[in-house]
Tab-separated table of C-alpha atoms in Angstrom:
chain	number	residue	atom	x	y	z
N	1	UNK	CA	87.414	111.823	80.023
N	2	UNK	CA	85.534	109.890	82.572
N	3	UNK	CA	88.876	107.414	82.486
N	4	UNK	CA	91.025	110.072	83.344
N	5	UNK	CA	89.137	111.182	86.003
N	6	UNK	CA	88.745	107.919	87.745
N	7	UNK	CA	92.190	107.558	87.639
N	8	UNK	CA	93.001	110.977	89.279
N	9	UNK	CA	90.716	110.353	92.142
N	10	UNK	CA	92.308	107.250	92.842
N	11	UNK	CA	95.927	108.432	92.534
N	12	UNK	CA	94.673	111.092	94.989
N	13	UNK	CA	93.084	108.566	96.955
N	14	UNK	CA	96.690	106.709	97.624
N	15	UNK	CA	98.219	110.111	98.178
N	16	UNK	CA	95.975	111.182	100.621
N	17	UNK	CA	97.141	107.766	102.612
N	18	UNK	CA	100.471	107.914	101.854
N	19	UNK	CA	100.345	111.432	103.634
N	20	UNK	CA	98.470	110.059	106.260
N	21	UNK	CA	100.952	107.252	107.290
N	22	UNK	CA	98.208	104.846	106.836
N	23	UNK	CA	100.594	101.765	105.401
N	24	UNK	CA	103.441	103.060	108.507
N	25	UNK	CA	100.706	102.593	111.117
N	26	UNK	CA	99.346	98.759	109.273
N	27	UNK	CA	103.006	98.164	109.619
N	28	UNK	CA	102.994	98.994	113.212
N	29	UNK	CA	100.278	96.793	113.894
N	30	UNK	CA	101.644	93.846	111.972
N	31	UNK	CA	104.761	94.200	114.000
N	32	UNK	CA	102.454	93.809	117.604
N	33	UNK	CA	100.664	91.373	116.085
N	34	UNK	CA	103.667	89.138	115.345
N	35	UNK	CA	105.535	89.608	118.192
N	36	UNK	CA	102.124	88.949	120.002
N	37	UNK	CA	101.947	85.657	118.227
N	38	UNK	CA	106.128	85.232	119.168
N	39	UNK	CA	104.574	85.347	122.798
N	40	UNK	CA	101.641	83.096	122.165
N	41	UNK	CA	104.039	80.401	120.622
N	42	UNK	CA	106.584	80.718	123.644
N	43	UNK	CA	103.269	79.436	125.585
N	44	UNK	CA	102.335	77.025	123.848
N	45	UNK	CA	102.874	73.421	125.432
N	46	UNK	CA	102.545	71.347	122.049
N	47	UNK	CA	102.530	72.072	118.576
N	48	UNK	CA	104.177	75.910	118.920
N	49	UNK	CA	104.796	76.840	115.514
N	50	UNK	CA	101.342	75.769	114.292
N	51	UNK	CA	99.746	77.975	116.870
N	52	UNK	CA	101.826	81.063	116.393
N	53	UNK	CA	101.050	80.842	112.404
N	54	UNK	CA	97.225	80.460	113.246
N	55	UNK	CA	97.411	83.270	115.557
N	56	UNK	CA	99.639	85.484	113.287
N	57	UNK	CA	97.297	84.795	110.211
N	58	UNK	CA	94.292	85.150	112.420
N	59	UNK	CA	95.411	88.179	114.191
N	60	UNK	CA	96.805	89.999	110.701
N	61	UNK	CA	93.327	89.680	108.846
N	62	UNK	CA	91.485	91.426	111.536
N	63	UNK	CA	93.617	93.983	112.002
N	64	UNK	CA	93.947	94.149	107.882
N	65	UNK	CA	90.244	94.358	107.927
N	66	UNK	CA	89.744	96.529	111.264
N	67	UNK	CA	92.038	99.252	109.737
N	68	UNK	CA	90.613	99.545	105.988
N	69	UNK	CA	87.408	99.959	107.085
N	70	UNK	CA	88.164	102.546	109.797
N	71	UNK	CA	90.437	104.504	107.073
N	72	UNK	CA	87.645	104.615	104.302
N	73	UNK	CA	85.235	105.730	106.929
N	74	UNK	CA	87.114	108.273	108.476
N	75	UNK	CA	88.430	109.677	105.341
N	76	UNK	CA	85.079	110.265	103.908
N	77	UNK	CA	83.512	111.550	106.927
N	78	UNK	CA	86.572	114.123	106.637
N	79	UNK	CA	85.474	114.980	103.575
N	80	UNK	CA	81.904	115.752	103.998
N	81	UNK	CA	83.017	117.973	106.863
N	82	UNK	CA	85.502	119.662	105.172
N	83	UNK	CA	82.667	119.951	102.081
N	84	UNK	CA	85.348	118.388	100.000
N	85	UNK	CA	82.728	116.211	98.112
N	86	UNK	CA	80.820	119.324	96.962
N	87	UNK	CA	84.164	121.199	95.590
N	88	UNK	CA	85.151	117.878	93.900
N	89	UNK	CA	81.574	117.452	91.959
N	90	UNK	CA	81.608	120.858	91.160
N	91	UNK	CA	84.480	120.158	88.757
N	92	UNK	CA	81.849	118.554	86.173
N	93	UNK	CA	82.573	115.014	87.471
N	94	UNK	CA	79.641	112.271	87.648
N	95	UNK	CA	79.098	110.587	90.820
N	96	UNK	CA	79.279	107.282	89.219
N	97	UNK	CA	83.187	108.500	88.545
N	98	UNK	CA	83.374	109.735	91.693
N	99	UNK	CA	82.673	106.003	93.535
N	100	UNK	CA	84.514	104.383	91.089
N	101	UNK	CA	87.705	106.507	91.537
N	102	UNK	CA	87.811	106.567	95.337
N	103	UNK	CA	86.716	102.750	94.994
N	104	UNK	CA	89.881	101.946	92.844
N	105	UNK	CA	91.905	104.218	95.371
N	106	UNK	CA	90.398	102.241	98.362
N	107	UNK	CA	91.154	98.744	96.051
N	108	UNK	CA	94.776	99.564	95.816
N	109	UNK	CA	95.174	100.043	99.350
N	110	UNK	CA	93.519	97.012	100.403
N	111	UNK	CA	95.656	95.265	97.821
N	112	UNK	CA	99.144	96.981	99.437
N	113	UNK	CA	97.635	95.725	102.822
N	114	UNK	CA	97.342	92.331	101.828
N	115	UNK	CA	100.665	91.651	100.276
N	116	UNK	CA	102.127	93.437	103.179
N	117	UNK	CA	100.001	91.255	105.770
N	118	UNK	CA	101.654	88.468	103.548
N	119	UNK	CA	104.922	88.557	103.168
N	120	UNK	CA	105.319	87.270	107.266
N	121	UNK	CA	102.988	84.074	106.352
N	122	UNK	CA	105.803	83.270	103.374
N	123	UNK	CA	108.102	82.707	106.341
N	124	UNK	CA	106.050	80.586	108.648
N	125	UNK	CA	104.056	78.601	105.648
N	126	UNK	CA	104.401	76.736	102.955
N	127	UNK	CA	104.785	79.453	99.824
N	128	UNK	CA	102.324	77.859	98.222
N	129	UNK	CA	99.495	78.035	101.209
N	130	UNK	CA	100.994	81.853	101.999
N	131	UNK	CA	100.304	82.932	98.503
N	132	UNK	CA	96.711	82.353	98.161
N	133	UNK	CA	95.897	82.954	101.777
N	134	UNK	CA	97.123	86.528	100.522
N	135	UNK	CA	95.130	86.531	97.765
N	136	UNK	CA	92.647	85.374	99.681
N	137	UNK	CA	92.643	88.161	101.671
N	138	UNK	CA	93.344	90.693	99.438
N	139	UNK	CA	89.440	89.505	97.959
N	140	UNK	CA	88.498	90.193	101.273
N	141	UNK	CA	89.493	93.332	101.543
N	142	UNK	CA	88.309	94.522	98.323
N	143	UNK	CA	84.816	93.305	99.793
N	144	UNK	CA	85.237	94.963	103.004
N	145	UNK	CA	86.431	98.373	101.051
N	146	UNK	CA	83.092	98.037	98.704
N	147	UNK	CA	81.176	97.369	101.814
N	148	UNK	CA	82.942	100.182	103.433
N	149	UNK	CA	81.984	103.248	100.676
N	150	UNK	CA	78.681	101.968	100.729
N	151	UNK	CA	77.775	102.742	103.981
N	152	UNK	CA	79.219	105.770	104.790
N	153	UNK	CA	77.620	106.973	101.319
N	154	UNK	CA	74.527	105.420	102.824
N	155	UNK	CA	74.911	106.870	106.687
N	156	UNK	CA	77.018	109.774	106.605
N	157	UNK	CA	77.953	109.178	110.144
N	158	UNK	CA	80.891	107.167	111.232
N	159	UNK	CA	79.383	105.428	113.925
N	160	UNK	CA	76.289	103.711	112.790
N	161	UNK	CA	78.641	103.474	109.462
N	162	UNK	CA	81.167	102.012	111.519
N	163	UNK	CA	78.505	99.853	113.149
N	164	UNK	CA	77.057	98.266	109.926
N	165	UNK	CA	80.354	97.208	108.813
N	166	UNK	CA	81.380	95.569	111.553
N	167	UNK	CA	77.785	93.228	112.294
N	168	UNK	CA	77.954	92.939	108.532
N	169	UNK	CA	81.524	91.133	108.352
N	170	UNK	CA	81.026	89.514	112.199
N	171	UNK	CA	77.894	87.985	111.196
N	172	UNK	CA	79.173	86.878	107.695
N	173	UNK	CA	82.233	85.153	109.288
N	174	UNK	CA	79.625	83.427	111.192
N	175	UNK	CA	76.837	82.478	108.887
N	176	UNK	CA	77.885	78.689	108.343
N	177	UNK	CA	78.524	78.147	112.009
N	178	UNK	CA	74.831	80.081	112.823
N	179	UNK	CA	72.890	77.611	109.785
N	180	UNK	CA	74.639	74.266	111.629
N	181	UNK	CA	73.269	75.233	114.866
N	182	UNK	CA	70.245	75.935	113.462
N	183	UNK	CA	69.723	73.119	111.811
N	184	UNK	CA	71.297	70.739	114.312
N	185	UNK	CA	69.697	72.281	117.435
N	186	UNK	CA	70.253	70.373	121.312
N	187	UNK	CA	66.922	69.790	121.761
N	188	UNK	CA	64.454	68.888	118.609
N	189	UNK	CA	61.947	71.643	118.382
N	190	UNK	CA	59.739	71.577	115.174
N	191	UNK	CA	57.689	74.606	116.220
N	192	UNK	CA	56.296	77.181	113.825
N	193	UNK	CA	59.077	79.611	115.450
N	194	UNK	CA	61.688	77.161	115.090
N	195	UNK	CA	61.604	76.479	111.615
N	196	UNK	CA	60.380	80.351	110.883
N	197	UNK	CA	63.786	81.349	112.779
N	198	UNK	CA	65.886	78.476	110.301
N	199	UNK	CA	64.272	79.466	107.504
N	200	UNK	CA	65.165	83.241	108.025
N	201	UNK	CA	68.903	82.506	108.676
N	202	UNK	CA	68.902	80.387	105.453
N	203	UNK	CA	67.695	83.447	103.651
N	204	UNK	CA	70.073	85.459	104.665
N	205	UNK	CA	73.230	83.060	104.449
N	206	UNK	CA	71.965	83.877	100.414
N	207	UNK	CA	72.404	87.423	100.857
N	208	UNK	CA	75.866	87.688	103.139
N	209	UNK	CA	78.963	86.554	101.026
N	210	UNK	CA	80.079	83.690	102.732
N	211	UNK	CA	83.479	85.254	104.533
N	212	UNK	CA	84.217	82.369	106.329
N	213	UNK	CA	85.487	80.608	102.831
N	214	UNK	CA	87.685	83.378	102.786
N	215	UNK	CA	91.075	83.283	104.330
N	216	UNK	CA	91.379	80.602	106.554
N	217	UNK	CA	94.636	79.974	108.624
N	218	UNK	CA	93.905	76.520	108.344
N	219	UNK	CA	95.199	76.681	104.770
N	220	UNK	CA	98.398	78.200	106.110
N	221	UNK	CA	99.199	74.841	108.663
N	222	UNK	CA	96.854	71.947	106.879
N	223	UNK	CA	97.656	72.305	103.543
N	224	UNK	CA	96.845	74.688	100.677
N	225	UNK	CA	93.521	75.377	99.740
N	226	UNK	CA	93.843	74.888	95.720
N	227	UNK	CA	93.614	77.561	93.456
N	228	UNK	CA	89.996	76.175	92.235
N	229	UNK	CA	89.080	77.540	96.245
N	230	UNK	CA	90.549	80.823	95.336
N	231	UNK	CA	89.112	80.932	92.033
N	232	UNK	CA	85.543	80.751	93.624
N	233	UNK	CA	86.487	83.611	96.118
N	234	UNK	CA	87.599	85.589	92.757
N	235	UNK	CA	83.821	85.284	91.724
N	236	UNK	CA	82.034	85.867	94.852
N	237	UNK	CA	84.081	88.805	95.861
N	238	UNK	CA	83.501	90.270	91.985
N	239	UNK	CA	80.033	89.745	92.822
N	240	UNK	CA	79.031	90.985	96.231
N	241	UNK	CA	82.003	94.114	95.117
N	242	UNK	CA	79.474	94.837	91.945
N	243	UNK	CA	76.402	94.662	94.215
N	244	UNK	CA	77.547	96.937	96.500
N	245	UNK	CA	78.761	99.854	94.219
N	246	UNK	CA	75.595	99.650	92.549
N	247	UNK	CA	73.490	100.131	95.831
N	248	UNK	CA	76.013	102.672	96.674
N	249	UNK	CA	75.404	104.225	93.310
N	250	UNK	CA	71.978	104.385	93.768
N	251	UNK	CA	71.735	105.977	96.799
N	252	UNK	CA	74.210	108.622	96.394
N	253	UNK	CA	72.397	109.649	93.063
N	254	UNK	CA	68.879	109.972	94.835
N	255	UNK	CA	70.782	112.356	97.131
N	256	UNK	CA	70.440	115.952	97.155
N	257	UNK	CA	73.906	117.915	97.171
């Protein structure tokens, strides 16, 4: 029973963005976005195509990302306006199907987002290279869609929700480049604040998935990444995905409905 009823909130899930032109308005902003990067390359002085596909690729996950998050979040906030969470537990489902169903829902979106963000980089890059940056970033986006549920579980409100999300992925996209300059600083300072400071951004490089392996237009004009690279962003996303729904779990259980 509990099967069926993940299921159901996930095929209402995609119908409720279906209805809601959410794919239409991705492919909208794919469309900008490449004839942004058809601008950029006209620009260029030297080595045009290579800078319109890492603009295109670079552009494209962003916006993939930008308008996941902002659908989960506003859909959700919707629907604890519109007390649409109450009438839907009231039909004797568990909230552990509940987050799973929407989660699957959210999953298949981000999926449809990805292959749709790929099929341009199949044009401009080597198949190979275009495949898994796609399935690259369709990892991401299941990350960024677990991420997503958790918080506005967590907050309720879309903008310290929305907030979250976005220091959460920014600072994760930066986390390698913030441990080299921490470790490498200009001037050599072994103070007790200096190495408290490095040994507090190495603590939480452990805890942020490490988004900058993820994706990477470099594949797309360097050379593909391997699938061994993609199998490793199979198991991290899996990972930080499972952490997430759990903490989300947890703390929409402890709350009173």
């Amino acid at each position: 029973m509990g099967r069926q009823q993940i299921v159901t909130l996930a095929r209402f899930t995609l119908l409720e963005a279906w209805r809601t032109r959410l794919l239409w308005l991705f492919v909208i902003a794919l469309t900008l976005v490449f004839g942004a990067a058809y601008f950029v390359q006209q620009l260029a002085i030297t080595e045009s195509a290579r800078v319109q596909t890492v603009f295109a690729a670079s552009a494209s996950r962003l916006v993939a990302v930008f308008v996941l998050s902002l659908y989960i979040l506003t859909s959700l906030v919707r629907e604890f306006n519109d007390k649409g969470l109450e009438l839907t537990l009231s039909f004797d489902l568990r909230r552990a199907d509940y987050i799973l169903g929407r989660l699957l829902g959210f999953v298949l979106i981000a999926l449809l987002m990805a292959l749709l963000a790929g099929l341009p980089q199949w044009v401009l890059a080597p198949l190979p290279a275009a495949l898994q940056w796609s399935c690259s970033l369709a990892l991401e986006l299941v990350i960024v869609a677990a991420l997503s549920l958790f918080c506005i579980l967590t907050f309720t409100q879309l903008t310290p929700a929305a907030s979250f999300v976005a220091g959460f992925y920014v600072l994760a996209r930066a986390m390698s480049t913030i441990q080299l300059i921490s470790d490498h600083p200009i001037v050599t300072d072994e103070t007790l604040s200096h190495q408290a400071m490095t040994g507090f951004v190495h603590a939480l490089a452990l805890v942020l998935p490490p988004l900058d392996r993820f994706t990477q237009s470099a594949w797309l004009v360097d050379g593909a990444a391997g699938w061994p690279a993609i199998g490793s962003c199979v198991l991290q996303a899996t990972l930080y995905t499972a952490l997430l729904v759990s903490a989300a779990m947890f703390d929409f259980y402890r709350r009173n409905l």
